[in-house]
N, CA, C and O atoms as a MOPAC input file, in Angstrom:
PM7 MOZYME 1SCF
protein

 N      1.09000 1    -1.50500 1    -0.20700 1
 C     -0.48000 1     0.21300 1    -0.17900 1
 C      1.20800 1     1.49700 1     0.00900 1
 O      1.41100 1     2.33300 1    -0.87100 1
 N      1.84500 1     1.41500 1     0.83100 1
 C      2.77100 1     2.61900 1     0.81600 1
 C      3.65700 1     2.98100 1    -0.43000 1
 O      4.07700 1     4.08500 1    -0.77800 1
 N      3.89800 1     1.20900 1    -1.25700 1
 C      4.42400 1     1.67900 1    -2.71700 1
 C      3.56700 1     2.50900 1    -3.65400 1
 O      3.79600 1     3.51100 1    -4.33200 1
 N      2.22700 1     1.54800 1    -3.40800 1
 C      1.43500 1     2.71800 1    -4.45800 1
 C      1.10400 1     4.17400 1    -4.19400 1
 O      0.87900 1     5.04100 1    -5.03900 1
 N      1.11500 1     4.32400 1    -2.50100 1
 C      1.20500 1     5.96900 1    -2.65200 1
 C      2.01800 1     6.53500 1    -3.04500 1
 O      1.75100 1     7.35700 1    -3.92100 1
 N      3.41700 1     6.37900 1    -2.59300 1
 C      4.74600 1     6.99500 1    -3.52400 1
 C      4.77700 1     6.99700 1    -5.02900 1
 O      5.25500 1     7.73500 1    -5.89100 1
 N      4.28700 1     6.21000 1    -5.01300 1
 C      4.16900 1     5.69800 1    -6.97700 1
 C      3.31900 1     7.00500 1    -7.66700 1
 O      3.55500 1     7.82300 1    -8.55500 1
 N      2.24300 1     6.73300 1    -6.77700 1
 C      0.96800 1     7.94300 1    -6.84600 1
 C      1.09700 1     9.11600 1    -6.52000 1
 O      0.03800 1     9.69400 1    -6.76400 1
 N      2.29400 1    10.20400 1    -5.82800 1
 C      2.67200 1    11.01200 1    -5.27200 1
 C      3.53300 1    11.48600 1    -6.72100 1
 O      3.31500 1    12.25300 1    -7.65900 1
 N      4.84100 1    10.37400 1    -6.22600 1
 C      5.68400 1    10.62300 1    -7.99400 1
 C      5.36500 1    11.02000 1    -9.05900 1
 O      6.10100 1    11.77000 1    -9.70000 1
 N      3.55200 1    10.38700 1    -9.73900 1
 C      2.55500 1    10.57100 1   -10.86100 1
 C      2.33400 1    11.55400 1   -10.18700 1
 O      3.41900 1    11.90900 1   -10.64800 1
 N      1.93100 1    12.60400 1    -9.36600 1
 C      1.46100 1    13.38300 1    -9.42100 1
 C      2.04200 1    14.45200 1    -8.97700 1
 O      1.33300 1    15.45100 1    -9.09200 1
 N      3.58900 1    14.71500 1    -8.27300 1
 C      4.50200 1    15.91800 1    -8.96200 1
 C      4.82500 1    15.82000 1    -9.89100 1
 O      5.04200 1    16.98700 1   -10.21900 1
 N      5.25100 1    14.73100 1   -11.34500 1
 C      5.58900 1    15.17000 1   -12.75100 1
 C      4.46900 1    15.24600 1   -13.20500 1
 O      4.55700 1    15.35400 1   -14.42900 1
 N      2.84600 1    15.24800 1   -12.67300 1
 C      2.56900 1    15.60800 1   -13.84300 1
 C      2.15000 1    17.56400 1   -13.17300 1
 O      2.49900 1    18.37700 1   -14.02800 1
 N      1.64600 1    18.10300 1   -12.14400 1
 C      2.39400 1    19.21700 1   -11.65500 1
 C      3.52100 1    20.14200 1   -12.16000 1
 O      3.34400 1    21.35900 1   -12.19800 1
 N      4.89400 1    19.46300 1   -12.62000 1
 C      6.09800 1    20.07900 1   -12.82200 1
 C      5.61000 1    20.58000 1   -14.27200 1
 O      5.97900 1    21.63900 1   -14.77900 1
 N      4.52100 1    19.44800 1   -14.99800 1
 C      4.69400 1    19.96300 1   -16.38200 1
 C      3.77300 1    20.70300 1   -16.82700 1
 O      3.83800 1    20.89400 1   -18.04200 1
 N      2.80400 1    21.26900 1   -16.20700 1
 C      1.46900 1    22.01400 1   -15.68000 1
 C      2.42800 1    22.84100 1   -15.24600 1
 O      3.20200 1    22.98700 1   -16.19200 1
 N      2.86400 1    23.58200 1   -14.14200 1
 C      3.84300 1    24.79000 1   -13.97000 1
 C      4.81300 1    24.85700 1   -14.88400 1
 O      5.10300 1    26.00500 1   -15.21800 1
 N      5.22700 1    24.25700 1   -15.23900 1
 C      6.60500 1    24.81500 1   -16.52100 1
 C      5.88200 1    25.30300 1   -18.24300 1
 O      6.51100 1    25.93400 1   -19.09200 1
 N      4.06900 1    24.66500 1   -18.42400 1
 C      3.41000 1    25.25400 1   -19.49200 1
 C      3.44100 1    26.32300 1   -19.28400 1
 O      3.81900 1    27.18600 1   -20.07600 1
 N      2.89300 1    26.55800 1   -17.72800 1
 C      2.27300 1    28.21700 1   -17.38900 1
 C      3.45700 1    29.34700 1   -17.56500 1
 O      3.41500 1    30.47000 1   -18.06900 1
 N      4.24700 1    28.80200 1   -17.11200 1
 C      5.73000 1    29.77100 1   -17.11100 1
 C      6.24500 1    30.12600 1   -18.24800 1
 O      6.85400 1    31.17800 1   -18.44400 1
 N      5.99700 1    29.14800 1   -19.16100 1
 C      6.04400 1    29.95000 1   -20.38600 1
 C      5.00500 1    30.30200 1   -21.19200 1
 O      5.21800 1    30.40100 1   -22.40100 1
 N      3.73500 1    30.54600 1   -20.67300 1
 C      2.84800 1    31.30200 1   -20.51700 1
 C      2.79300 1    32.79000 1   -20.64600 1
 O      2.48200 1    33.76000 1   -21.33800 1
 N      3.31300 1    32.32400 1   -19.49400 1
 C      3.48200 1    33.98300 1   -18.82600 1
 C      4.98700 1    34.40500 1   -19.18900 1
 O      5.27500 1    35.25500 1   -18.34600 1
 N      5.89000 1    34.25000 1   -19.89200 1
 C      6.27600 1    34.68900 1   -20.18000 1
 C      6.45700 1    35.13400 1   -21.47100 1
 O      7.04900 1    36.13200 1   -21.88300 1
 N      5.70400 1    34.01400 1   -22.21600 1
 C      5.23600 1    34.58900 1   -23.94100 1
 C      4.69500 1    36.27200 1   -23.52200 1
 O      5.33300 1    37.31900 1   -23.41100 1
 N      3.47200 1    36.00300 1   -23.38900 1
 C      2.48600 1    36.54700 1   -22.85500 1
 C      3.31500 1    38.05100 1   -22.66300 1
 O      3.29100 1    38.89200 1   -23.56200 1
 N      4.05400 1    38.27200 1   -21.35800 1
 C      4.79600 1    39.75500 1   -20.88100 1
 C      5.45500 1    39.59300 1   -22.20900 1
 O      4.66200 1    40.01700 1   -23.05000 1
 N      6.59300 1    39.15200 1   -22.79800 1
 C      6.88600 1    39.59200 1   -24.34200 1
 C      6.65000 1    40.32600 1   -25.16200 1
 O      7.18600 1    41.39300 1   -25.46100 1
 N      5.55000 1    39.61900 1   -25.71900 1
 C      4.74900 1    40.09800 1   -26.75900 1
 C      4.07100 1    41.33700 1   -25.99700 1
 O      3.97300 1    42.28500 1   -26.77600 1
 N      3.59200 1    41.61600 1   -24.76800 1
 C      2.78100 1    42.81600 1   -24.55700 1
 C      4.21000 1    44.03900 1   -24.33400 1
 O      4.11000 1    45.25600 1   -24.17900 1
 N      5.22400 1    43.36700 1   -24.37900 1
 C      6.74800 1    44.49600 1   -24.32500 1
 C      6.25800 1    45.11100 1   -25.59900 1
 O      5.50400 1    46.08100 1   -25.67200 1
 N      6.88800 1    44.28100 1   -26.82200 1
 C      6.64300 1    44.34200 1   -27.87500 1
 C      5.77800 1    45.73600 1   -28.69300 1
 O      5.96400 1    46.80800 1   -29.26800 1
 N      4.59600 1    44.64900 1   -28.17500 1
 C      3.24800 1    45.79200 1   -28.67100 1
 C      3.21600 1    47.18300 1   -27.78000 1
 O      2.90100 1    48.21500 1   -28.37200 1
 N      3.41800 1    47.21900 1   -26.87700 1
 C      3.80700 1    48.46100 1   -26.04900 1
 C      4.88800 1    49.52300 1   -26.77900 1
 O      4.70200 1    50.73300 1   -26.91200 1
 N      6.10500 1    48.73300 1   -27.23100 1
 C      6.99700 1    49.52100 1   -27.92300 1
 C      6.51900 1    50.05400 1   -29.11400 1
 O      6.43900 1    51.27400 1   -29.25600 1
 N      6.20200 1    49.29600 1   -29.96200 1
 C      5.12000 1    49.44500 1   -31.00200 1
 C      4.45000 1    50.72000 1   -31.44800 1
 O      4.53000 1    51.48300 1   -32.41100 1
 N      3.61800 1    50.60100 1   -30.11400 1
 C      2.77100 1    51.67200 1   -29.59900 1
 C      3.17800 1    52.66700 1   -29.55700 1
 O      2.70800 1    53.45000 1   -30.38200 1
 N      3.82100 1    52.98500 1   -28.98700 1
 C      4.85600 1    54.14100 1   -28.18800 1
 C      5.37800 1    54.70600 1   -28.92600 1
 O      5.12800 1    55.89200 1   -29.14100 1
 N      6.27700 1    54.02700 1   -29.55100 1
 C      7.76400 1    54.25200 1   -30.08100 1
 C      7.57700 1    54.31600 1   -31.19700 1
 O      8.22800 1    55.18300 1   -31.78000 1
 N      6.61500 1    53.44900 1   -32.04100 1
 C      6.57500 1    53.79000 1   -33.78300 1
 C      5.24000 1    54.27300 1   -33.75100 1
 O      5.04400 1    54.76600 1   -34.86200 1
 N      4.24300 1    54.38300 1   -33.06800 1
 C      3.35100 1    55.01400 1   -33.31500 1
 C      1.34600 1    54.10300 1   -34.09500 1
 O      0.23400 1    54.39700 1   -34.53300 1
 N      2.31700 1    52.87600 1   -33.70700 1
 C      1.18200 1    52.12600 1   -34.31300 1
 C     -0.15900 1    52.01400 1   -33.27900 1
 O     -0.01300 1    51.71700 1   -32.09400 1
 N     -1.27000 1    52.24500 1   -33.78500 1
 C     -2.25600 1    51.64900 1   -32.79300 1
 C     -2.71300 1    50.13900 1   -32.93400 1
 O     -2.95400 1    49.49700 1   -33.95600 1
 N     -2.75700 1    49.79000 1   -31.69700 1
 C     -2.81300 1    48.19300 1   -31.38900 1
 C     -4.25600 1    48.61100 1   -29.74400 1
 O     -4.33700 1    49.25500 1   -28.69700 1
 N     -4.87100 1    47.89800 1   -30.41600 1
 C     -5.62000 1    47.65000 1   -29.00500 1
 C     -5.92200 1    45.97700 1   -28.42800 1
 O     -6.34800 1    44.89700 1   -28.83700 1
 N     -5.39700 1    46.60400 1   -27.24700 1
 C     -5.22300 1    45.10900 1   -26.44600 1
 C     -6.69700 1    44.79400 1   -25.99300 1
 O     -7.35600 1    45.70100 1   -25.48400 1
 N     -7.19000 1    43.65000 1   -26.14500 1
 C     -8.09400 1    42.90500 1   -26.21500 1
 C     -7.80700 1    41.73000 1   -25.49800 1
 O     -6.72700 1    41.49400 1   -24.95600 1
 N     -8.82000 1    40.97900 1   -25.50500 1
 C     -8.73700 1    39.91800 1   -24.73700 1
 C     -7.75100 1    38.35800 1   -26.28900 1
 O     -7.05500 1    37.41000 1   -25.92600 1
 N     -8.05100 1    38.64900 1   -27.57900 1
 C     -7.83100 1    38.39700 1   -28.15200 1
 C     -6.49400 1    38.78300 1   -28.62100 1
 O     -5.77800 1    37.89700 1   -29.08800 1
 N     -6.01600 1    40.12900 1   -28.55100 1
 C     -3.97200 1    40.34400 1   -28.56600 1
 C     -4.03400 1    39.30100 1   -27.62300 1
 O     -4.27500 1    38.17000 1   -28.04500 1
 N     -3.89400 1    39.44800 1   -26.65800 1
 C     -3.48500 1    39.43100 1   -25.33000 1
 C     -3.47900 1    37.19500 1   -25.35800 1
 O     -2.86600 1    36.43400 1   -24.60900 1
 N     -4.25400 1    36.92600 1   -26.32300 1
 C     -4.41000 1    35.52200 1   -26.10100 1
 C     -3.57500 1    35.20300 1   -27.43000 1
 O     -2.87600 1    34.19200 1   -27.36000 1
 N     -3.55000 1    35.90700 1   -28.60900 1
 C     -2.54000 1    35.56400 1   -29.76800 1
 C     -0.82300 1    35.53900 1   -29.00700 1
 O      0.10800 1    34.76200 1   -29.21900 1
 N     -0.91400 1    36.60800 1   -28.17200 1
 C      0.88900 1    36.66900 1   -27.39800 1
 C      0.91100 1    35.50600 1   -26.40600 1
 O      1.97100 1    34.95200 1   -26.11500 1
 N     -0.43700 1    35.08600 1   -25.81400 1
 C      0.33100 1    34.09300 1   -25.09900 1
 C      0.20200 1    32.62200 1   -25.73000 1
 O      0.24700 1    31.56700 1   -25.09700 1
 N      0.05600 1    32.75500 1   -26.91300 1
 C      0.35600 1    31.44100 1   -27.66400 1
 C      1.09100 1    31.54300 1   -28.55300 1
 O      1.13000 1    30.45900 1   -29.13500 1
 N      1.77300 1    32.31400 1   -29.04600 1
 C      2.72600 1    32.68900 1   -30.07700 1
 C      3.77300 1    33.81200 1   -30.10000 1
 O      4.25600 1    34.44800 1   -31.03700 1
 N      4.03400 1    33.86900 1   -28.37000 1
 C      4.91200 1    34.89800 1   -27.71800 1
 C      4.97700 1    36.00000 1   -28.86100 1
 O      4.06800 1    36.47100 1   -29.54400 1
 N      6.58600 1    36.31000 1   -28.85000 1
 C      7.24500 1    37.40200 1   -29.77200 1
 C      6.90200 1    37.16100 1   -31.52900 1
 O      7.22600 1    38.13700 1   -32.20600 1
 N      6.36600 1    36.12600 1   -32.21400 1
 C      6.48000 1    35.99600 1   -33.62100 1
 C      4.59500 1    36.74600 1   -33.24100 1
 O      4.40400 1    37.94400 1   -33.45000 1
 N      3.95400 1    36.24800 1   -32.94500 1
 C      2.41200 1    36.70800 1   -32.62600 1
 C      2.76300 1    38.42700 1   -32.48900 1
 O      2.35800 1    39.34000 1   -33.20800 1
 N      3.52200 1    38.47100 1   -31.47800 1
 C      3.19700 1    39.83500 1   -31.00200 1
 C      4.06100 1    41.28500 1   -32.65400 1
 O      4.07300 1    42.49800 1   -32.86400 1
 N      4.69000 1    39.75100 1   -33.45400 1
 C      5.22700 1    40.76900 1   -34.63600 1
 C      4.52300 1    40.55100 1   -35.44400 1
 O      4.50600 1    41.55900 1   -36.15100 1
 N      3.72600 1    39.66100 1   -35.92200 1
 C      2.84500 1    39.33800 1   -36.20800 1
 C      1.52700 1    40.47500 1   -36.31700 1
 O      1.09500 1    40.83000 1   -37.41400 1
 N      1.00400 1    40.94700 1   -35.10300 1
 C      0.18700 1    41.91900 1   -34.50100 1
 C      0.62900 1    43.02900 1   -35.16900 1
 O     -0.31500 1    43.43200 1   -35.84900 1
 N      1.44000 1    43.61500 1   -35.29500 1
 C      2.46500 1    44.86000 1   -35.20200 1
 C      2.23600 1    44.97300 1   -37.13700 1
 O      1.75500 1    45.91300 1   -37.76900 1
 N      2.76800 1    43.68500 1   -37.65100 1
 C      2.74300 1    43.92100 1   -38.82700 1
 C      1.07800 1    44.06500 1   -39.41700 1
 O      0.80900 1    44.97400 1   -40.20200 1
 N      0.18300 1    43.24200 1   -39.03200 1
 C     -1.40900 1    43.49500 1   -39.30300 1
 C     -1.82400 1    45.01900 1   -39.01700 1
 O     -2.37800 1    45.71900 1   -39.86500 1
 N     -1.50300 1    45.43700 1   -37.76700 1
 C     -1.82300 1    46.66900 1   -37.61400 1
 C     -1.11300 1    47.76800 1   -38.21600 1
 O     -1.64300 1    48.87200 1   -38.34100 1
 N      0.45100 1    47.43800 1   -38.72200 1
 C      0.90900 1    48.40900 1   -40.22100 1
 C      0.17200 1    48.56800 1   -40.94700 1
 O     -0.29800 1    49.69700 1   -41.09100 1
 N     -0.35600 1    47.22500 1   -41.91900 1
 C     -1.00500 1    47.27700 1   -42.93400 1
 C     -2.36600 1    46.67800 1   -42.89200 1
 O     -2.91500 1    45.77000 1   -43.51700 1
 N     -2.84800 1    47.77100 1   -41.62100 1
 C     -4.58400 1    48.03800 1   -41.71700 1
 C     -5.41800 1    47.04400 1   -41.20400 1
 O     -6.61700 1    47.06700 1   -40.92300 1
 N     -4.62200 1    46.21500 1   -41.13700 1
 C     -5.52400 1    44.98400 1   -41.01400 1
 C     -5.53400 1    44.50800 1   -40.11900 1
 O     -4.83600 1    43.49800 1   -40.02500 1
 N     -6.25400 1    44.91400 1   -39.05200 1
 C     -6.00300 1    44.69100 1   -37.93500 1
 C     -7.73800 1    44.62400 1   -37.09700 1
 O     -8.47000 1    45.43200 1   -37.66800 1
 N     -8.38700 1    43.96800 1   -36.08600 1
 C     -9.08500 1    44.32900 1   -35.42800 1
 C     -9.09400 1    44.76000 1   -34.31700 1
 O    -10.15300 1    45.12000 1   -33.80300 1

């Protein structure tokens, strides 16, 4: 019985580690993406609306997503 409890605890710890690692990466992507959008907004003068869709794109795609949003806003194809 003790062996089963130890195995369950190890599996739970591994799953928790994977989830927290994923959340940490998503937070880093989101922060970097928003910083790029802020730089584009204040330095380049490109109007970018900060909506939940914009933040979701930055969270999932990170820097590349933010650069795509800046490019779309520059071309006038923004939401």
